Amino acid sequence: MKYGFIKVAAAVPAVKVADVDYNVVEMEKLIAMADSEHVEIVCFPELCMTGYTCQDLFKEQLLLNKAEEGLMRLLEFTRKMDIICVVGLPVQANGLLLNCAAVIQDGTLLGVVPKTYLPNYNEFYEKRWFASAQDLNPTSTYLAGSAITLSSEPKLFQTIDGVKFGVEICEDVWAPIPPSNQLTMAGADIVFNCSASNELIGKHQYLRSLLAQQSARTLSGYVYASCGFGESTQDVVYGGNAIVFENGKVLAEGERFSFQPQLQTAQIDVERLRTERQANTTFVNAQRGAHAQLIMAKPIGNDHPFELQRTVDAHPFIPQDNDMADSCEEILNIQTAGLAKRLIHTNCQHVVVGISGGLDSTLALLVCVRTFDKLGYDRKGIVGVTMPGFGTTDRTHDNATSLMQSLGISQMEIPIAKAVTQHFKDIGHDAAIHDATYENSQARERTQILMDLANKLGALVVGTGDLSELALGWATYNGDHMSMYGVNGGIPKTLIQYLIRYMASLPVFKAQRDTLIDVIDTPISPELTPADAEGNIQQKTEDLVGPYELHDFFLYYFLRFGFRPAKIFLLAQAAFGQAYDKDTIKKWLTTFCRRFFSQQFKRSCLPDGPKVGSVSLSPRGDWRMASDASSALWLKECDEL
């Protein structure tokens, strides 16, 4: 594997029923095409050697002998080819006829997998011709000139670089306990399904859902190739499905009812799947006692330059457009339910929120409003506090006051410049030096005000800091880092913009719509240093630590899958295309690694807050890390990119 990827394909060749010579030629064309595209494993449909719809012709010895000869021709054709091919054909053994998948590579028959579950209902009559693997006693025989052992024992095939895969055939995956369960529990990273599934109204959507669920449940890649045009249409029609899944997600999908052969290729991220399995203790426990016969394949030539050939989402935290509204509601409901429980538990009907006019405090305020409305509390129990300082601009201040007034909450304004100036005098700091002391003193003064107000009012301080800031440590320790309940701690910065935009579209926030849109459009800034001569924000966060969309991307793949910088760098180049050049991505990836390690001490003592997505930095939840862990390995790899 390169970067943890393996390239696979689902092939749907043209067929003629019972014309093995024709079918072999068509399969050879797709094998050659797949090999030229550096596919490492290709899967063909069920019984593609003869055609699935031969019916009682499967009783004819000529057809069966010809199928074996066809396999010999494929073995010869693939000689000196590294590509592994999974092909369907009927196989005779010990007085039984079996519906099988043969796994071949470089002129070698690696193994044969017989079908376990034979459909014999409605339009299917497979038991009329075939026996099940369950009927088979272990049998040694010869097939296409190779000595093989046929049995019902699960078989795993392993490539030289460690990728393991298994095979099941059509109906097997429809069974209550599919063979792929055992195969994946025994270590298969990928399952290949040689299939022949006819088309009926509504069946395709069910099939697609079934395969996606099986791939997700087994945390595996799943490659499905089903027969298509050319099969008999005497009573049913075969649409020719070619689909590749990875942990429930479709990576590639062919055109159904195509009159042309198809080859659908995709790169499956085996490293990602294995990371998911390692982290999932349920999967780990389910593996106990699972076993399979292991068959080694030959080395697959991969000396060609690696090229990533899959789409990478630049914003992995952002829901897809088709379910954006539902996802936003789900997120807001999680935040609302979390805060509501804390308020009920503490018998509290007052909260204090620092309102800056920025993204984070705006989202926290709207969550407080939703929570109070749902609990039936008076919105006046929400105390919004603006605390203008040395860097506060009219734009953010006006947005903050406009929101509070229109939402009908209690509003306070407490300027901090005088108190911070006195503090500078007390500790002997020159206010002309705009260093960490200058900035952090303001953040801590604001937090002190909020905490003391909460004590005075019998309220809770609701934190506004988000997941992206926690990852980068872009928060003042014991300043905005601290609260009594942090509603945004599980939400990255890139997602907050979408949440606010969604709420701006809701009728309940119609009066605030223009202000909310302006909040989204305002440059992200802590506003701790003075504005420019025109009163515009001068201290822009993304100029200092880098674009949040890059950092959120780095965070997702670093935390969710444990990817090393080299792989994250590769994915980021694919995701962001021309938006950022390689040097820019490298620069901010290095910044991310450096800051993520150095700022762990802030995450080790986070306030409570709800987990929202698949990634969290809570020390009580998803992420436990030594505050003094070394970043040397990660920074060294960044340097070498």
XYZ file of C-alpha atoms in Angstrom:
641
model
C 0.000 0.000 0.000
C 1.010 3.602 -0.553
C -0.310 5.994 2.090
C -2.587 3.132 3.189
C -4.579 2.925 -0.058
C -5.277 -0.060 -2.297
C -6.904 0.306 -5.699
C -9.799 -2.031 -6.468
C -12.345 -2.425 -9.246
C -15.809 -3.853 -9.860
C -16.063 -5.163 -13.425
C -19.230 -5.918 -15.393
C -18.264 -7.534 -18.718
C -20.413 -8.132 -21.763
C -21.620 -11.764 -21.760
C -23.370 -14.243 -23.955
C -25.253 -16.996 -22.189
C -23.303 -20.274 -22.385
C -20.647 -18.802 -24.743
C -17.531 -19.252 -22.626
C -15.114 -18.284 -25.395
C -16.842 -14.934 -25.880
C -17.083 -14.306 -22.156
C -13.398 -15.005 -21.547
C -12.380 -12.533 -24.235
C -14.591 -9.851 -22.685
C -13.164 -10.528 -19.229
C -9.633 -10.326 -20.610
C -10.396 -6.877 -22.001
C -11.457 -5.591 -18.593
C -8.533 -7.259 -16.830
C -6.124 -5.585 -19.231
C -7.846 -2.265 -18.732
C -7.751 -2.631 -14.948
C -4.088 -3.611 -15.021
C -3.225 -0.585 -17.139
C -4.940 1.603 -14.545
C -2.846 0.013 -11.761
C -5.828 -1.744 -10.177
C -4.591 -4.262 -7.627
C -7.736 -6.400 -7.200
C -10.647 -6.658 -9.646
C -13.945 -8.459 -9.008
C -16.244 -9.940 -11.676
C -19.913 -11.029 -11.426
C -21.257 -14.380 -10.317
C -20.857 -17.196 -12.853
C -19.550 -14.680 -15.390
C -17.498 -17.410 -17.073
C -20.674 -19.043 -18.419
C -23.329 -16.453 -17.744
C -25.555 -16.693 -14.674
C -28.733 -17.561 -16.593
C -27.680 -20.874 -18.160
C -30.337 -22.709 -16.110
C -30.433 -26.443 -16.961
C -27.417 -26.032 -19.222
C -25.435 -26.183 -15.974
C -26.142 -29.930 -16.155
C -24.280 -30.178 -19.459
C -20.752 -31.521 -19.186
C -19.594 -29.602 -22.241
C -20.413 -26.270 -20.598
C -18.745 -27.278 -17.334
C -15.597 -28.483 -19.080
C -15.517 -25.330 -21.147
C -15.776 -23.218 -17.983
C -12.692 -24.950 -16.596
C -10.876 -24.351 -19.865
C -11.895 -20.710 -19.659
C -10.307 -20.469 -16.238
C -7.111 -21.965 -17.667
C -7.138 -19.319 -20.387
C -7.487 -16.570 -17.785
C -4.626 -18.063 -15.795
C -2.457 -17.958 -18.880
C -3.622 -14.440 -19.764
C -2.777 -13.102 -16.310
C 0.652 -14.723 -16.236
C 3.212 -11.996 -15.535
C 0.399 -9.754 -14.301
C 0.381 -8.737 -10.657
C -3.332 -7.906 -10.607
C -5.554 -10.235 -8.559
C -8.803 -11.276 -10.258
C -11.934 -12.683 -8.621
C -14.076 -14.492 -11.210
C -17.268 -16.549 -11.009
C -17.685 -20.018 -12.501
C -19.285 -23.423 -11.822
C -16.936 -26.008 -10.292
C -17.398 -29.791 -10.041
C -16.054 -31.556 -6.966
C -16.766 -34.877 -5.317
C -20.094 -35.360 -7.071
C -21.258 -31.839 -6.360
C -21.644 -28.810 -8.594
C -20.677 -25.617 -6.789
C -21.248 -21.963 -7.606
C -17.759 -20.571 -6.984
C -15.461 -17.595 -7.133
C -11.901 -18.304 -8.207
C -9.123 -15.986 -7.050
C -6.236 -15.865 -9.543
C -2.983 -13.937 -9.917
C 0.045 -14.199 -12.189
C -1.078 -17.503 -13.707
C -1.740 -19.013 -10.279
C -5.025 -20.200 -8.838
C -4.789 -18.867 -5.275
C -8.041 -20.382 -4.070
C -11.685 -21.132 -4.756
C -14.621 -19.946 -2.626
C -17.943 -21.826 -2.959
C -21.245 -20.024 -2.413
C -22.868 -20.686 0.952
C -26.479 -19.513 0.652
C -28.372 -20.591 -2.458
C -31.612 -18.721 -3.202
C -34.433 -21.068 -4.057
C -37.501 -18.876 -3.890
C -39.532 -16.741 -6.280
C -37.538 -16.455 -9.523
C -34.459 -18.225 -8.135
C -33.849 -21.980 -8.462
C -30.149 -22.354 -7.679
C -30.622 -25.525 -5.630
C -31.853 -27.176 -8.809
C -28.250 -27.083 -10.107
C -25.865 -26.253 -7.277
C -24.920 -27.505 -3.843
C -24.060 -25.193 -0.970
C -20.665 -24.904 0.674
C -22.469 -26.233 3.743
C -23.041 -29.519 1.883
C -19.362 -29.869 1.099
C -16.929 -32.070 2.952
C -13.320 -30.909 2.597
C -12.308 -32.133 -0.839
C -8.927 -32.168 -2.566
C -9.197 -31.972 -6.334
C -7.680 -30.443 -9.437
C -9.101 -27.404 -11.182
C -7.561 -25.872 -14.280
C -4.438 -27.897 -13.695
C -4.026 -26.741 -10.089
C -4.395 -28.796 -6.929
C -6.953 -27.168 -4.634
C -8.911 -27.962 -1.494
C -12.594 -27.098 -1.467
C -14.299 -26.672 1.886
C -16.789 -24.542 3.747
C -13.998 -23.053 5.874
C -13.763 -19.259 5.486
C -10.816 -18.182 3.342
C -8.770 -15.027 3.669
C -6.396 -13.888 0.956
C -3.497 -11.639 1.890
C -1.402 -9.460 -0.358
C 2.296 -9.189 0.310
C 1.891 -5.751 1.914
C -0.652 -7.050 4.399
C -4.055 -6.251 2.930
C -6.486 -9.066 3.666
C -9.630 -9.723 1.685
C -12.424 -12.256 1.506
C -15.065 -13.260 -1.021
C -18.763 -13.962 -0.770
C -21.244 -14.591 -3.543
C -24.519 -12.720 -4.127
C -27.154 -14.219 -1.802
C -24.533 -14.644 0.905
C -24.780 -10.964 1.823
C -28.602 -11.172 2.016
C -28.414 -13.889 4.685
C -29.129 -13.074 8.365
C -25.484 -13.853 9.158
C -23.447 -13.258 5.994
C -20.088 -14.973 5.505
C -18.550 -11.497 5.370
C -19.235 -11.182 9.101
C -16.858 -14.054 9.797
C -14.396 -12.873 7.162
C -14.095 -9.372 8.568
C -13.968 -10.620 12.145
C -11.071 -12.823 11.052
C -9.283 -9.802 9.624
C -10.543 -9.109 6.105
C -10.105 -5.427 5.271
C -12.127 -5.761 2.067
C -14.908 -8.098 0.930
C -15.529 -8.818 -2.757
C -18.988 -9.946 -3.826
C -19.499 -11.740 -7.148
C -23.200 -11.256 -7.699
C -26.152 -11.769 -10.048
C -29.043 -9.728 -8.723
C -31.997 -9.013 -10.984
C -33.821 -5.698 -11.011
C -37.255 -5.138 -9.494
C -39.077 -1.983 -8.448
C -37.551 -0.762 -5.181
C -34.965 -3.532 -5.006
C -31.962 -1.445 -6.002
C -32.395 1.049 -3.173
C -32.776 -1.779 -0.691
C -29.696 -3.528 -2.077
C -27.645 -0.349 -1.900
C -28.721 0.207 1.691
C -27.950 -3.418 2.555
C -24.431 -3.215 1.139
C -23.744 0.140 2.769
C -24.884 -1.212 6.131
C -22.780 -4.347 5.777
C -19.732 -2.288 4.908
C -20.371 0.053 7.842
C -21.182 -2.693 10.341
C -18.023 -4.616 9.483
C -15.877 -1.465 9.102
C -14.682 -2.740 5.766
C -14.329 -2.003 2.110
C -16.980 -3.775 0.044
C -16.699 -4.305 -3.719
C -19.865 -5.489 -5.461
C -19.987 -6.635 -9.098
C -23.284 -7.936 -10.491
C -24.055 -9.274 -13.954
C -25.718 -7.034 -16.489
C -26.452 -6.711 -20.188
C -26.165 -9.959 -22.096
C -27.728 -12.171 -19.437
C -30.989 -13.792 -20.467
C -34.092 -11.608 -20.182
C -36.426 -14.586 -20.517
C -38.115 -13.784 -17.214
C -36.015 -11.156 -15.434
C -33.545 -8.370 -16.254
C -30.089 -7.810 -14.749
C -29.012 -4.194 -14.408
C -25.272 -4.573 -13.970
C -24.409 -3.059 -10.581
C -20.790 -2.105 -9.950
C -20.342 -0.387 -6.580
C -17.434 0.165 -4.210
C -18.081 1.024 -0.562
C -15.802 2.082 2.282
C -17.281 1.951 5.778
C -20.761 2.550 4.397
C -19.806 5.326 1.990
C -20.000 4.895 -1.783
C -16.641 5.535 -3.433
C -17.595 4.519 -6.974
C -20.784 3.428 -8.685
C -21.509 2.398 -12.246
C -24.460 3.045 -14.509
C -27.232 0.511 -14.227
C -28.803 -0.859 -17.409
C -25.750 0.122 -19.413
C -25.356 -1.769 -22.685
C -21.584 -1.382 -22.443
C -19.041 -3.175 -20.223
C -18.110 -1.305 -17.048
C -15.041 -0.981 -14.874
C -15.565 1.035 -11.699
C -12.340 1.740 -9.828
C -11.671 3.250 -6.418
C -8.916 3.573 -3.858
C -9.927 2.087 -0.522
C -8.174 3.577 2.502
C -7.278 0.435 4.423
C -5.334 2.403 7.007
C -8.456 4.415 7.794
C -10.530 1.252 8.192
C -7.979 -0.304 10.521
C -7.871 2.837 12.647
C -11.647 2.680 12.986
C -11.450 -0.965 14.043
C -8.700 -0.366 16.594
C -10.710 2.388 18.234
C -13.978 0.423 18.235
C -13.890 -1.883 21.255
C -17.136 -3.531 20.160
C -15.466 -4.639 16.945
C -12.388 -5.770 18.851
C -14.477 -7.885 21.211
C -16.468 -9.395 18.341
C -13.263 -10.729 16.787
C -12.762 -13.270 19.555
C -12.720 -16.782 18.158
C -12.987 -15.683 14.523
C -10.754 -17.642 12.188
C -10.177 -18.319 8.515
C -7.728 -20.148 6.303
C -5.070 -17.660 5.204
C -3.826 -17.770 1.607
C -0.886 -15.588 0.576
C -0.892 -13.785 -2.746
C 2.184 -12.701 -4.645
C 3.629 -9.176 -4.519
C 1.611 -6.584 -6.406
C 3.807 -4.296 -8.469
C 3.367 -0.751 -7.218
C 6.522 0.918 -8.439
C 4.532 3.424 -10.473
C 4.188 6.933 -9.007
C 1.304 7.093 -6.560
C -1.582 9.350 -7.518
C -4.534 9.882 -5.229
C -7.654 9.164 -7.268
C -10.475 9.762 -4.863
C -12.425 12.824 -3.881
C -11.456 14.344 -0.550
C -13.948 16.653 1.150
C -12.237 19.922 2.084
C -14.699 20.456 4.934
C -15.207 17.091 6.634
C -17.086 18.611 9.561
C -19.730 20.189 7.326
C -22.839 18.085 6.586
C -23.729 17.481 2.957
C -26.179 19.939 1.425
C -29.004 17.430 1.161
C -29.190 16.968 4.931
C -27.757 20.290 6.135
C -30.972 21.452 7.829
C -31.490 18.165 9.647
C -27.860 18.084 10.757
C -27.974 21.658 12.013
C -31.104 20.894 14.004
C -29.446 17.818 15.464
C -26.394 19.803 16.543
C -28.449 22.599 18.070
C -30.651 20.083 19.876
C -27.561 18.460 21.406
C -26.291 21.825 22.601
C -29.727 22.820 23.875
C -30.314 19.536 25.709
C -26.863 19.710 27.312
C -27.369 23.214 28.661
C -30.962 22.491 29.719
C -29.887 19.515 31.837
C -27.225 21.609 33.560
C -29.706 24.399 34.314
C -32.310 21.999 35.683
C -29.735 20.121 37.743
C -28.462 23.336 39.348
C -31.984 24.743 39.706
C -30.772 27.801 37.832
C -32.744 30.117 35.560
C -29.981 32.624 34.855
C -26.925 32.468 32.623
C -24.184 34.972 31.895
C -22.656 35.143 28.416
C -19.908 37.398 27.134
C -21.100 38.829 23.810
C -18.372 40.055 21.480
C -20.230 40.216 18.178
C -18.159 37.326 16.846
C -19.135 33.864 15.655
C -18.634 31.881 18.855
C -20.454 34.159 21.271
C -23.288 34.584 18.769
C -23.832 30.836 18.552
C -23.652 30.467 22.337
C -26.216 33.245 22.745
C -28.626 31.669 20.252
C -28.268 28.295 21.996
C -29.105 29.963 25.307
C -32.198 31.540 23.738
C -33.340 28.202 22.307
C -32.769 26.514 25.649
C -34.667 29.125 27.657
C -37.550 29.077 25.186
C -37.740 25.284 25.342
C -37.665 25.279 29.148
C -40.221 28.076 29.322
C -37.783 30.381 31.113
C -37.899 34.161 30.762
C -35.280 35.353 28.268
C -34.421 38.115 30.709
C -32.626 35.406 32.660
C -29.985 35.481 29.923
C -27.520 38.216 30.818
C -25.470 39.256 27.815
C -22.399 41.293 28.666
C -20.394 43.376 26.220
C -16.954 44.314 27.512
C -15.318 46.687 25.041
C -11.541 46.880 25.281
C -8.568 48.262 23.428
C -9.343 46.447 20.163
C -13.143 46.469 20.052
C -14.509 47.851 16.784
C -17.811 49.565 16.161
C -18.865 46.758 13.824
C -18.623 43.955 16.373
C -19.928 46.140 19.212
C -22.982 47.195 17.214
C -23.719 43.617 16.168
C -23.458 42.466 19.789
C -25.826 45.126 21.129
C -28.238 44.701 18.233
C -28.523 40.971 18.867
C -29.115 41.356 22.568
C -31.740 44.060 22.130
C -33.683 42.245 19.423
C -33.602 38.927 21.290
C -35.070 40.499 24.403
C -32.408 39.370 26.860
C -30.874 41.334 29.742
C -28.036 43.506 28.549
C -24.995 44.920 30.309
C -21.968 46.836 29.080
C -18.833 46.899 31.204
C -15.787 48.539 29.550
C -12.525 46.937 30.612
C -9.905 49.433 29.423
C -9.707 51.322 32.733
C -9.448 48.148 34.846
C -6.814 46.586 32.559
C -4.788 49.813 32.498
C -4.766 49.810 36.290
C -3.717 46.170 36.216
C -0.792 47.047 33.940
C 0.315 49.620 36.505
C -0.045 47.097 39.318
C 2.222 44.543 37.633
C 4.548 47.073 36.031
C 3.680 46.368 32.391
C 4.174 48.948 29.648
C 0.815 49.284 27.862
C 2.628 50.231 24.664
C 4.011 46.704 24.439
C 1.310 44.624 22.767
C 2.552 41.206 23.856
C 0.898 38.173 25.469
C 0.557 40.041 28.765
C -1.240 42.888 27.016
C -3.657 40.511 25.274
C -4.230 37.944 28.010
C -4.862 40.532 30.698
C -7.921 41.625 28.745
C -9.199 38.069 28.332
C -8.775 37.336 32.041
C -10.433 40.604 33.042
C -13.449 39.676 30.949
C -13.638 36.207 32.479
C -13.365 37.667 35.984
C -16.292 39.964 35.252
C -18.430 37.113 33.941
C -17.612 34.836 36.867
C -18.264 37.519 39.474
C -21.530 38.513 37.809
C -22.591 34.863 37.829
C -21.906 34.705 41.573
C -23.862 37.898 42.131
C -26.843 36.797 40.046
C -26.879 33.113 40.953
C -26.156 32.293 37.323
C -23.979 30.006 35.211
C -21.272 31.341 32.912
C -21.841 29.803 29.478
C -18.582 29.321 27.596
C -18.235 30.318 23.966
C -14.889 28.749 22.895
C -15.036 26.220 20.054
C -13.290 22.979 19.080
C -10.890 24.661 16.639
C -9.661 27.072 19.299
C -9.150 24.176 21.695
C -7.086 22.303 19.119
C -4.820 25.293 18.499
C -4.832 26.519 22.086
C -6.160 29.839 20.769
C -7.593 30.783 24.148
C -6.197 32.509 27.207
C -5.566 30.048 30.006
C -8.066 30.789 32.770
C -9.462 33.511 30.549
C -11.876 32.691 27.747
C -10.563 29.148 28.246
C -12.792 28.864 31.345
C -16.549 28.768 31.971
C -19.136 26.822 33.945
C -20.514 25.025 30.875
C -19.083 25.245 27.346
C -21.790 24.732 24.743
C -19.468 25.179 21.745
C -16.596 22.928 22.823
C -17.533 20.158 20.392
C -18.064 22.345 17.319
C -15.274 23.442 14.931
C -15.079 26.983 13.638
C -15.997 26.089 10.053
C -19.238 24.481 11.212
C -20.252 27.425 13.412
C -20.660 29.633 10.341
C -23.097 27.130 8.836
C -25.051 26.839 12.071
C -25.499 30.587 12.355
C -26.447 30.854 8.689
C -29.025 28.110 9.219
C -30.527 29.868 12.228
C -30.629 33.126 10.292
C -32.986 31.358 7.878
C -35.451 30.364 10.618
C -38.631 32.416 11.173
C -37.936 32.667 14.909
C -34.762 34.653 14.169
C -36.137 36.703 11.272
C -35.559 39.978 13.121
C -31.896 39.100 13.683
C -31.212 37.828 10.151
C -29.238 40.803 8.821
C -27.126 41.026 11.954
C -26.376 37.296 11.918
C -25.245 37.452 8.284
C -22.927 40.352 9.128
C -21.469 38.384 12.044
C -20.623 35.597 9.585
C -18.985 38.078 7.227
C -16.890 39.763 9.941
C -13.189 38.753 10.019
C -12.438 36.374 12.891
C -10.522 38.226 15.602
C -10.041 38.271 19.385
C -9.899 42.092 19.097
C -7.185 42.423 21.712
C -5.025 44.942 19.856
C -6.196 48.376 18.626
C -8.023 48.733 15.291
C -6.423 50.490 12.338
C -6.793 54.184 11.615
C -10.148 53.603 9.890
C -11.518 51.617 12.828
C -11.290 48.247 11.096
C -10.167 45.002 12.709
C -6.400 44.790 12.499
C -5.748 41.592 14.455
C -7.101 38.811 12.248
C -6.833 35.326 13.724
C -6.368 33.527 10.424
C -3.423 35.755 9.533
C -1.756 34.680 12.759
C -2.479 30.949 13.098
C -3.659 30.100 9.607
C -6.982 29.451 7.834
C -9.468 27.644 10.042
C -10.641 25.514 7.131
C -7.134 24.056 6.897
C -6.787 23.561 10.638
C -10.199 21.915 10.884
C -9.180 19.587 8.063
C -5.902 18.748 9.831
C -7.727 18.240 13.136
C -10.276 15.855 11.640
C -7.745 13.497 10.099
C -5.249 13.778 12.947
C -7.788 13.056 15.659
C -10.350 10.885 13.897
C -7.950 8.498 12.162
C -4.529 9.172 13.648
C -3.035 9.938 10.240
C 0.587 11.044 10.078
C 1.491 14.467 8.650
C 2.584 13.005 5.280
C -0.841 11.502 4.642
C -2.708 14.567 5.892
C -0.526 16.650 3.569
C -1.439 14.404 0.630
C -5.162 14.571 1.416
C -5.079 18.334 1.936
C -3.524 18.882 -1.493
C -6.309 16.830 -3.061
C -9.022 18.549 -1.027
C -8.038 22.174 -1.506
C -6.757 21.997 -5.082
C -5.636 25.425 -6.200
C -6.897 27.234 -3.089
C -3.580 26.726 -1.293
C -0.200 25.766 -2.705
C 1.977 23.042 -1.182
C 4.166 25.454 0.753
C 1.154 27.106 2.359
C -0.360 23.774 3.386
C 2.981 22.624 4.774
C 3.418 25.860 6.737
C 0.075 25.655 8.476
C 0.258 21.894 8.987
C 3.530 22.466 10.823
C 1.851 25.200 12.858
C -1.015 22.858 13.682
C 1.287 20.085 14.923
C 3.367 22.488 16.976
C 0.416 24.229 18.599
C -1.633 21.074 19.116
C 1.098 19.513 21.238
C 2.173 22.639 23.100
C -1.377 23.628 24.090
C -2.564 20.323 25.550
C -2.339 21.700 29.089
C -5.351 23.901 28.339
C -7.399 20.941 27.152
C -6.470 18.890 30.224
C -8.692 21.085 32.401
C -11.638 21.941 30.217
C -15.058 22.794 31.617
C -17.943 20.446 30.904
C -19.613 20.618 27.510
C -21.424 18.301 25.082
C -19.755 16.194 22.412
C -21.455 16.951 19.105
C -19.653 15.135 16.288
C -17.219 12.261 15.841
C -14.298 14.319 17.163
C -13.933 15.707 20.674
C -11.031 17.061 22.720
C -12.531 16.554 26.155
C -10.022 14.969 28.574
C -12.940 12.993 30.014
C -14.065 11.775 26.609
C -12.233 11.214 23.362
C -8.771 12.693 23.905
C -6.350 11.940 26.710
C -2.807 13.159 26.144
C 0.170 14.049 28.295
C 0.542 17.818 28.451
C 4.299 17.410 28.128
C 4.279 14.962 25.177
C 6.928 15.672 22.549
C 5.957 16.859 19.084
C 9.408 16.047 17.643
C 8.303 13.123 15.428
C 5.452 15.064 13.860
C 7.462 18.239 13.310
C 10.320 16.252 11.783
C 7.957 14.662 9.268
C 6.497 18.095 8.497
C 10.001 19.369 7.775
C 10.564 16.494 5.356
C 7.383 17.041 3.343
